[in-house]
Amino acid sequence: RMRIMVNQVAKEVPDNSTIDDVLVMIDAQPPFAVAINYEFVPKTRHAEEVLREGDEMEVIAPVTGG
């Protein structure tokens, strides 16, 4: 297992977890954008982008209204 940060919260996830794996784990509801270590990752790469120990993942929901 490895530790990553998800929206500034430490999470333990299985080794070789992808972005999609973590999104399922946290029950993320679309729409959202994902950044790993402050770099945007396109949705087309979520299934193949493997996370590493210490990665910082941000799941950002668009802000609407105003």
PDB file of N, CA, C and O in Angstrom:
ATOM      1  N   ARG A   1       0.846  -1.189   0.000  1.00  0.00           N
ATOM      2  CA  ARG A   1       0.000   0.000   0.000  1.00  0.00           C
ATOM      3  C   ARG A   1       0.884   1.241   0.000  1.00  0.00           C
ATOM      4  O   ARG A   1       2.036   1.183   0.368  1.00  0.00           O
ATOM      5  N   MET A   2       0.284   2.351  -0.407  1.00  0.00           N
ATOM      6  CA  MET A   2       1.041   3.596  -0.431  1.00  0.00           C
ATOM      7  C   MET A   2       0.145   4.729   0.053  1.00  0.00           C
ATOM      8  O   MET A   2      -1.080   4.611   0.059  1.00  0.00           O
ATOM      9  N   ARG A   3       0.794   5.793   0.472  1.00  0.00           N
ATOM     10  CA  ARG A   3       0.060   6.976   0.939  1.00  0.00           C
ATOM     11  C   ARG A   3       0.151   8.061  -0.113  1.00  0.00           C
ATOM     12  O   ARG A   3       1.233   8.362  -0.617  1.00  0.00           O
ATOM     13  N   ILE A   4      -1.008   8.631  -0.420  1.00  0.00           N
ATOM     14  CA  ILE A   4      -1.058   9.805  -1.294  1.00  0.00           C
ATOM     15  C   ILE A   4      -1.929  10.848  -0.600  1.00  0.00           C
ATOM     16  O   ILE A   4      -2.597  10.544   0.384  1.00  0.00           O
ATOM     17  N   MET A   5      -1.890  12.052  -1.109  1.00  0.00           N
ATOM     18  CA  MET A   5      -2.764  13.101  -0.602  1.00  0.00           C
ATOM     19  C   MET A   5      -3.888  13.301  -1.617  1.00  0.00           C
ATOM     20  O   MET A   5      -3.630  13.406  -2.817  1.00  0.00           O
ATOM     21  N   VAL A   6      -5.122  13.325  -1.125  1.00  0.00           N
ATOM     22  CA  VAL A   6      -6.274  13.595  -1.979  1.00  0.00           C
ATOM     23  C   VAL A   6      -6.991  14.801  -1.386  1.00  0.00           C
ATOM     24  O   VAL A   6      -7.514  14.738  -0.278  1.00  0.00           O
ATOM     25  N   ASN A   7      -6.960  15.917  -2.122  1.00  0.00           N
ATOM     26  CA  ASN A   7      -7.535  17.172  -1.621  1.00  0.00           C
ATOM     27  C   ASN A   7      -7.031  17.476  -0.208  1.00  0.00           C
ATOM     28  O   ASN A   7      -7.801  17.773   0.697  1.00  0.00           O
ATOM     29  N   GLN A   8      -5.719  17.373  -0.027  1.00  0.00           N
ATOM     30  CA  GLN A   8      -5.012  17.668   1.226  1.00  0.00           C
ATOM     31  C   GLN A   8      -5.319  16.706   2.362  1.00  0.00           C
ATOM     32  O   GLN A   8      -5.017  16.993   3.523  1.00  0.00           O
ATOM     33  N   VAL A   9      -5.894  15.540   2.055  1.00  0.00           N
ATOM     34  CA  VAL A   9      -6.168  14.526   3.070  1.00  0.00           C
ATOM     35  C   VAL A   9      -5.349  13.282   2.729  1.00  0.00           C
ATOM     36  O   VAL A   9      -5.399  12.789   1.605  1.00  0.00           O
ATOM     37  N   ALA A  10      -4.581  12.776   3.701  1.00  0.00           N
ATOM     38  CA  ALA A  10      -3.772  11.583   3.462  1.00  0.00           C
ATOM     39  C   ALA A  10      -4.679  10.369   3.296  1.00  0.00           C
ATOM     40  O   ALA A  10      -5.610  10.175   4.073  1.00  0.00           O
ATOM     41  N   LYS A  11      -4.419   9.585   2.252  1.00  0.00           N
ATOM     42  CA  LYS A  11      -5.195   8.368   1.992  1.00  0.00           C
ATOM     43  C   LYS A  11      -4.229   7.224   1.761  1.00  0.00           C
ATOM     44  O   LYS A  11      -3.179   7.403   1.144  1.00  0.00           O
ATOM     45  N   GLU A  12      -4.601   6.037   2.231  1.00  0.00           N
ATOM     46  CA  GLU A  12      -3.856   4.822   1.914  1.00  0.00           C
ATOM     47  C   GLU A  12      -4.558   4.159   0.745  1.00  0.00           C
ATOM     48  O   GLU A  12      -5.777   3.925   0.803  1.00  0.00           O
ATOM     49  N   VAL A  13      -3.830   3.882  -0.304  1.00  0.00           N
ATOM     50  CA  VAL A  13      -4.408   3.238  -1.485  1.00  0.00           C
ATOM     51  C   VAL A  13      -3.519   2.061  -1.879  1.00  0.00           C
ATOM     52  O   VAL A  13      -2.331   2.032  -1.544  1.00  0.00           O
ATOM     53  N   PRO A  14      -4.086   1.086  -2.591  1.00  0.00           N
ATOM     54  CA  PRO A  14      -3.261  -0.038  -3.040  1.00  0.00           C
ATOM     55  C   PRO A  14      -2.151   0.431  -3.985  1.00  0.00           C
ATOM     56  O   PRO A  14      -2.331   1.417  -4.716  1.00  0.00           O
ATOM     57  N   ASP A  15      -1.016  -0.272  -3.959  1.00  0.00           N
ATOM     58  CA  ASP A  15       0.055   0.026  -4.914  1.00  0.00           C
ATOM     59  C   ASP A  15      -0.496  -0.050  -6.330  1.00  0.00           C
ATOM     60  O   ASP A  15      -1.397  -0.831  -6.619  1.00  0.00           O
ATOM     61  N   ASN A  16       0.062   0.756  -7.211  1.00  0.00           N
ATOM     62  CA  ASN A  16      -0.311   0.788  -8.632  1.00  0.00           C
ATOM     63  C   ASN A  16      -1.745   1.239  -8.876  1.00  0.00           C
ATOM     64  O   ASN A  16      -2.333   0.916  -9.900  1.00  0.00           O
ATOM     65  N   SER A  17      -2.320   1.989  -7.943  1.00  0.00           N
ATOM     66  CA  SER A  17      -3.657   2.544  -8.160  1.00  0.00           C
ATOM     67  C   SER A  17      -3.598   3.598  -9.258  1.00  0.00           C
ATOM     68  O   SER A  17      -2.638   4.372  -9.347  1.00  0.00           O
ATOM     69  N   THR A  18      -4.641   3.634 -10.070  1.00  0.00           N
ATOM     70  CA  THR A  18      -4.755   4.674 -11.095  1.00  0.00           C
ATOM     71  C   THR A  18      -5.636   5.800 -10.562  1.00  0.00           C
ATOM     72  O   THR A  18      -6.280   5.666  -9.514  1.00  0.00           O
ATOM     73  N   ILE A  19      -5.680   6.890 -11.317  1.00  0.00           N
ATOM     74  CA  ILE A  19      -6.574   7.994 -10.954  1.00  0.00           C
ATOM     75  C   ILE A  19      -8.005   7.478 -10.852  1.00  0.00           C
ATOM     76  O   ILE A  19      -8.717   7.782  -9.898  1.00  0.00           O
ATOM     77  N   ASP A  20      -8.441   6.681 -11.836  1.00  0.00           N
ATOM     78  CA  ASP A  20      -9.802   6.142 -11.800  1.00  0.00           C
ATOM     79  C   ASP A  20     -10.056   5.348 -10.522  1.00  0.00           C
ATOM     80  O   ASP A  20     -11.133   5.453  -9.925  1.00  0.00           O
ATOM     81  N   ASP A  21      -9.084   4.534 -10.096  1.00  0.00           N
ATOM     82  CA  ASP A  21      -9.250   3.744  -8.867  1.00  0.00           C
ATOM     83  C   ASP A  21      -9.544   4.661  -7.670  1.00  0.00           C
ATOM     84  O   ASP A  21     -10.434   4.381  -6.861  1.00  0.00           O
ATOM     85  N   VAL A  22      -8.791   5.741  -7.571  1.00  0.00           N
ATOM     86  CA  VAL A  22      -8.959   6.649  -6.427  1.00  0.00           C
ATOM     87  C   VAL A  22     -10.285   7.407  -6.540  1.00  0.00           C
ATOM     88  O   VAL A  22     -10.975   7.611  -5.547  1.00  0.00           O
ATOM     89  N   LEU A  23     -10.670   7.780  -7.747  1.00  0.00           N
ATOM     90  CA  LEU A  23     -11.944   8.472  -7.932  1.00  0.00           C
ATOM     91  C   LEU A  23     -13.108   7.600  -7.463  1.00  0.00           C
ATOM     92  O   LEU A  23     -14.041   8.087  -6.827  1.00  0.00           O
ATOM     93  N   VAL A  24     -13.037   6.302  -7.748  1.00  0.00           N
ATOM     94  CA  VAL A  24     -14.072   5.375  -7.285  1.00  0.00           C
ATOM     95  C   VAL A  24     -14.034   5.287  -5.755  1.00  0.00           C
ATOM     96  O   VAL A  24     -15.067   5.327  -5.087  1.00  0.00           O
ATOM     97  N   MET A  25     -12.825   5.204  -5.206  1.00  0.00           N
ATOM     98  CA  MET A  25     -12.656   5.078  -3.765  1.00  0.00           C
ATOM     99  C   MET A  25     -13.268   6.262  -3.007  1.00  0.00           C
ATOM    100  O   MET A  25     -13.865   6.084  -1.943  1.00  0.00           O
ATOM    101  N   ILE A  26     -13.125   7.467  -3.552  1.00  0.00           N
ATOM    102  CA  ILE A  26     -13.648   8.653  -2.858  1.00  0.00           C
ATOM    103  C   ILE A  26     -15.047   9.007  -3.338  1.00  0.00           C
ATOM    104  O   ILE A  26     -15.602  10.015  -2.918  1.00  0.00           O
ATOM    105  N   ASP A  27     -15.614   8.187  -4.233  1.00  0.00           N
ATOM    106  CA  ASP A  27     -16.968   8.396  -4.736  1.00  0.00           C
ATOM    107  C   ASP A  27     -17.130   9.778  -5.364  1.00  0.00           C
ATOM    108  O   ASP A  27     -18.077  10.506  -5.077  1.00  0.00           O
ATOM    109  N   ALA A  28     -16.172  10.155  -6.205  1.00  0.00           N
ATOM    110  CA  ALA A  28     -16.225  11.449  -6.883  1.00  0.00           C
ATOM    111  C   ALA A  28     -17.376  11.463  -7.894  1.00  0.00           C
ATOM    112  O   ALA A  28     -17.553  10.521  -8.649  1.00  0.00           O
ATOM    113  N   GLN A  29     -18.142  12.534  -7.865  1.00  0.00           N
ATOM    114  CA  GLN A  29     -19.276  12.673  -8.777  1.00  0.00           C
ATOM    115  C   GLN A  29     -18.932  13.707  -9.845  1.00  0.00           C
ATOM    116  O   GLN A  29     -18.558  14.817  -9.522  1.00  0.00           O
ATOM    117  N   PRO A  30     -19.065  13.313 -11.124  1.00  0.00           N
ATOM    118  CA  PRO A  30     -18.770  14.285 -12.182  1.00  0.00           C
ATOM    119  C   PRO A  30     -19.761  15.444 -12.129  1.00  0.00           C
ATOM    120  O   PRO A  30     -20.855  15.256 -11.614  1.00  0.00           O
ATOM    121  N   PRO A  31     -19.430  16.609 -12.675  1.00  0.00           N
ATOM    122  CA  PRO A  31     -18.166  16.874 -13.381  1.00  0.00           C
ATOM    123  C   PRO A  31     -17.057  17.265 -12.411  1.00  0.00           C
ATOM    124  O   PRO A  31     -17.304  17.839 -11.372  1.00  0.00           O
ATOM    125  N   PHE A  32     -15.835  16.945 -12.794  1.00  0.00           N
ATOM    126  CA  PHE A  32     -14.671  17.354 -12.015  1.00  0.00           C
ATOM    127  C   PHE A  32     -13.442  17.313 -12.918  1.00  0.00           C
ATOM    128  O   PHE A  32     -13.463  16.698 -13.977  1.00  0.00           O
ATOM    129  N   ALA A  33     -12.408  18.002 -12.466  1.00  0.00           N
ATOM    130  CA  ALA A  33     -11.110  17.939 -13.129  1.00  0.00           C
ATOM    131  C   ALA A  33     -10.134  17.352 -12.115  1.00  0.00           C
ATOM    132  O   ALA A  33     -10.361  17.433 -10.907  1.00  0.00           O
ATOM    133  N   VAL A  34      -9.063  16.730 -12.611  1.00  0.00           N
ATOM    134  CA  VAL A  34      -8.083  16.111 -11.727  1.00  0.00           C
ATOM    135  C   VAL A  34      -6.699  16.678 -12.030  1.00  0.00           C
ATOM    136  O   VAL A  34      -6.312  16.805 -13.194  1.00  0.00           O
ATOM    137  N   ALA A  35      -5.974  16.997 -10.972  1.00  0.00           N
ATOM    138  CA  ALA A  35      -4.579  17.403 -11.096  1.00  0.00           C
ATOM    139  C   ALA A  35      -3.745  16.500 -10.199  1.00  0.00           C
ATOM    140  O   ALA A  35      -4.151  16.162  -9.089  1.00  0.00           O
ATOM    141  N   ILE A  36      -2.600  16.072 -10.718  1.00  0.00           N
ATOM    142  CA  ILE A  36      -1.639  15.300  -9.937  1.00  0.00           C
ATOM    143  C   ILE A  36      -0.394  16.161  -9.798  1.00  0.00           C
ATOM    144  O   ILE A  36       0.175  16.594 -10.800  1.00  0.00           O
ATOM    145  N   ASN A  37      -0.002  16.415  -8.558  1.00  0.00           N
ATOM    146  CA  ASN A  37       1.158  17.275  -8.291  1.00  0.00           C
ATOM    147  C   ASN A  37       1.044  18.591  -9.066  1.00  0.00           C
ATOM    148  O   ASN A  37       1.990  19.059  -9.690  1.00  0.00           O
ATOM    149  N   TYR A  38      -0.157  19.154  -9.029  1.00  0.00           N
ATOM    150  CA  TYR A  38      -0.471  20.469  -9.606  1.00  0.00           C
ATOM    151  C   TYR A  38      -0.455  20.493 -11.129  1.00  0.00           C
ATOM    152  O   TYR A  38      -0.434  21.559 -11.730  1.00  0.00           O
ATOM    153  N   GLU A  39      -0.471  19.321 -11.767  1.00  0.00           N
ATOM    154  CA  GLU A  39      -0.558  19.265 -13.232  1.00  0.00           C
ATOM    155  C   GLU A  39      -1.878  18.625 -13.622  1.00  0.00           C
ATOM    156  O   GLU A  39      -2.186  17.512 -13.198  1.00  0.00           O
ATOM    157  N   PHE A  40      -2.638  19.326 -14.466  1.00  0.00           N
ATOM    158  CA  PHE A  40      -3.918  18.807 -14.935  1.00  0.00           C
ATOM    159  C   PHE A  40      -3.706  17.511 -15.716  1.00  0.00           C
ATOM    160  O   PHE A  40      -2.776  17.406 -16.517  1.00  0.00           O
ATOM    161  N   VAL A  41      -4.556  16.526 -15.458  1.00  0.00           N
ATOM    162  CA  VAL A  41      -4.487  15.254 -16.186  1.00  0.00           C
ATOM    163  C   VAL A  41      -5.804  15.083 -16.948  1.00  0.00           C
ATOM    164  O   VAL A  41      -6.875  15.050 -16.340  1.00  0.00           O
ATOM    165  N   PRO A  42      -5.737  14.992 -18.289  1.00  0.00           N
ATOM    166  CA  PRO A  42      -6.980  14.846 -19.054  1.00  0.00           C
ATOM    167  C   PRO A  42      -7.710  13.556 -18.704  1.00  0.00           C
ATOM    168  O   PRO A  42      -7.091  12.541 -18.370  1.00  0.00           O
ATOM    169  N   LYS A  43      -9.032  13.614 -18.782  1.00  0.00           N
ATOM    170  CA  LYS A  43      -9.879  12.471 -18.434  1.00  0.00           C
ATOM    171  C   LYS A  43      -9.481  11.215 -19.212  1.00  0.00           C
ATOM    172  O   LYS A  43      -9.571  10.100 -18.706  1.00  0.00           O
ATOM    173  N   THR A  44      -8.992  11.386 -20.428  1.00  0.00           N
ATOM    174  CA  THR A  44      -8.610  10.240 -21.260  1.00  0.00           C
ATOM    175  C   THR A  44      -7.450   9.455 -20.664  1.00  0.00           C
ATOM    176  O   THR A  44      -7.215   8.314 -21.057  1.00  0.00           O
ATOM    177  N   ARG A  45      -6.723  10.054 -19.710  1.00  0.00           N
ATOM    178  CA  ARG A  45      -5.570   9.367 -19.102  1.00  0.00           C
ATOM    179  C   ARG A  45      -5.843   8.854 -17.697  1.00  0.00           C
ATOM    180  O   ARG A  45      -4.974   8.234 -17.082  1.00  0.00           O
ATOM    181  N   HIS A  46      -7.051   9.079 -17.169  1.00  0.00           N
ATOM    182  CA  HIS A  46      -7.357   8.690 -15.786  1.00  0.00           C
ATOM    183  C   HIS A  46      -7.224   7.191 -15.557  1.00  0.00           C
ATOM    184  O   HIS A  46      -6.840   6.769 -14.474  1.00  0.00           O
ATOM    185  N   ALA A  47      -7.560   6.376 -16.551  1.00  0.00           N
ATOM    186  CA  ALA A  47      -7.524   4.922 -16.373  1.00  0.00           C
ATOM    187  C   ALA A  47      -6.102   4.374 -16.419  1.00  0.00           C
ATOM    188  O   ALA A  47      -5.835   3.295 -15.900  1.00  0.00           O
ATOM    189  N   GLU A  48      -5.190   5.112 -17.036  1.00  0.00           N
ATOM    190  CA  GLU A  48      -3.826   4.588 -17.205  1.00  0.00           C
ATOM    191  C   GLU A  48      -2.780   5.305 -16.361  1.00  0.00           C
ATOM    192  O   GLU A  48      -1.665   4.830 -16.233  1.00  0.00           O
ATOM    193  N   GLU A  49      -3.128   6.436 -15.787  1.00  0.00           N
ATOM    194  CA  GLU A  49      -2.170   7.221 -15.001  1.00  0.00           C
ATOM    195  C   GLU A  49      -2.016   6.591 -13.614  1.00  0.00           C
ATOM    196  O   GLU A  49      -2.915   6.654 -12.780  1.00  0.00           O
ATOM    197  N   VAL A  50      -0.868   5.942 -13.381  1.00  0.00           N
ATOM    198  CA  VAL A  50      -0.623   5.244 -12.114  1.00  0.00           C
ATOM    199  C   VAL A  50      -0.011   6.222 -11.113  1.00  0.00           C
ATOM    200  O   VAL A  50       0.933   6.948 -11.430  1.00  0.00           O
ATOM    201  N   LEU A  51      -0.561   6.222  -9.915  1.00  0.00           N
ATOM    202  CA  LEU A  51      -0.080   7.110  -8.869  1.00  0.00           C
ATOM    203  C   LEU A  51       1.121   6.507  -8.158  1.00  0.00           C
ATOM    204  O   LEU A  51       1.298   5.293  -8.146  1.00  0.00           O
ATOM    205  N   ARG A  52       1.933   7.393  -7.576  1.00  0.00           N
ATOM    206  CA  ARG A  52       3.120   6.960  -6.851  1.00  0.00           C
ATOM    207  C   ARG A  52       3.052   7.467  -5.408  1.00  0.00           C
ATOM    208  O   ARG A  52       2.384   8.455  -5.135  1.00  0.00           O
ATOM    209  N   GLU A  53       3.776   6.795  -4.535  1.00  0.00           N
ATOM    210  CA  GLU A  53       3.866   7.191  -3.129  1.00  0.00           C
ATOM    211  C   GLU A  53       4.120   8.691  -3.030  1.00  0.00           C
ATOM    212  O   GLU A  53       5.011   9.224  -3.699  1.00  0.00           O
ATOM    213  N   GLY A  54       3.315   9.369  -2.218  1.00  0.00           N
ATOM    214  CA  GLY A  54       3.532  10.794  -1.972  1.00  0.00           C
ATOM    215  C   GLY A  54       2.912  11.724  -2.991  1.00  0.00           C
ATOM    216  O   GLY A  54       3.002  12.943  -2.835  1.00  0.00           O
ATOM    217  N   ASP A  55       2.265  11.189  -4.034  1.00  0.00           N
ATOM    218  CA  ASP A  55       1.611  12.060  -5.015  1.00  0.00           C
ATOM    219  C   ASP A  55       0.523  12.883  -4.334  1.00  0.00           C
ATOM    220  O   ASP A  55      -0.099  12.448  -3.365  1.00  0.00           O
ATOM    221  N   GLU A  56       0.299  14.085  -4.873  1.00  0.00           N
ATOM    222  CA  GLU A  56      -0.795  14.929  -4.409  1.00  0.00           C
ATOM    223  C   GLU A  56      -1.831  15.001  -5.517  1.00  0.00           C
ATOM    224  O   GLU A  56      -1.536  15.454  -6.613  1.00  0.00           O
ATOM    225  N   MET A  57      -3.036  14.516  -5.205  1.00  0.00           N
ATOM    226  CA  MET A  57      -4.118  14.492  -6.178  1.00  0.00           C
ATOM    227  C   MET A  57      -5.186  15.489  -5.745  1.00  0.00           C
ATOM    228  O   MET A  57      -5.607  15.486  -4.596  1.00  0.00           O
ATOM    229  N   GLU A  58      -5.565  16.355  -6.661  1.00  0.00           N
ATOM    230  CA  GLU A  58      -6.640  17.300  -6.400  1.00  0.00           C
ATOM    231  C   GLU A  58      -7.799  16.963  -7.321  1.00  0.00           C
ATOM    232  O   GLU A  58      -7.612  16.802  -8.528  1.00  0.00           O
ATOM    233  N   VAL A  59      -8.974  16.829  -6.742  1.00  0.00           N
ATOM    234  CA  VAL A  59     -10.199  16.618  -7.511  1.00  0.00           C
ATOM    235  C   VAL A  59     -10.980  17.917  -7.376  1.00  0.00           C
ATOM    236  O   VAL A  59     -11.414  18.288  -6.284  1.00  0.00           O
ATOM    237  N   ILE A  60     -11.127  18.617  -8.502  1.00  0.00           N
ATOM    238  CA  ILE A  60     -11.678  19.966  -8.486  1.00  0.00           C
ATOM    239  C   ILE A  60     -13.005  19.975  -9.210  1.00  0.00           C
ATOM    240  O   ILE A  60     -13.081  19.647 -10.384  1.00  0.00           O
ATOM    241  N   ALA A  61     -14.050  20.339  -8.475  1.00  0.00           N
ATOM    242  CA  ALA A  61     -15.365  20.484  -9.094  1.00  0.00           C
ATOM    243  C   ALA A  61     -15.507  21.912  -9.603  1.00  0.00           C
ATOM    244  O   ALA A  61     -15.058  22.855  -8.946  1.00  0.00           O
ATOM    245  N   PRO A  62     -16.124  22.061 -10.778  1.00  0.00           N
ATOM    246  CA  PRO A  62     -16.296  23.420 -11.291  1.00  0.00           C
ATOM    247  C   PRO A  62     -17.254  24.210 -10.391  1.00  0.00           C
ATOM    248  O   PRO A  62     -18.196  23.645  -9.856  1.00  0.00           O
ATOM    249  N   VAL A  63     -16.963  25.489 -10.243  1.00  0.00           N
ATOM    250  CA  VAL A  63     -17.826  26.352  -9.445  1.00  0.00           C
ATOM    251  C   VAL A  63     -18.800  27.025 -10.403  1.00  0.00           C
ATOM    252  O   VAL A  63     -18.388  27.637 -11.392  1.00  0.00           O
ATOM    253  N   THR A  64     -20.079  26.876 -10.111  1.00  0.00           N
ATOM    254  CA  THR A  64     -21.083  27.499 -10.981  1.00  0.00           C
ATOM    255  C   THR A  64     -21.872  28.534 -10.199  1.00  0.00           C
ATOM    256  O   THR A  64     -21.808  28.574  -8.970  1.00  0.00           O
ATOM    257  N   GLY A  65     -22.594  29.329 -10.927  1.00  0.00           N
ATOM    258  CA  GLY A  65     -23.424  30.356 -10.289  1.00  0.00           C
ATOM    259  C   GLY A  65     -22.677  31.671 -10.141  1.00  0.00           C
ATOM    260  O   GLY A  65     -21.613  31.862 -10.711  1.00  0.00           O
ATOM    261  N   GLY A  66     -23.247  32.565  -9.367  1.00  0.00           N
ATOM    262  CA  GLY A  66     -22.589  33.834  -9.123  1.00  0.00           C
ATOM    263  C   GLY A  66     -23.284  34.898  -9.886  1.00  0.00           C
ATOM    264  O   GLY A  66     -23.095  36.032  -9.868  1.00  0.00           O
TER     265      GLY A  66
END
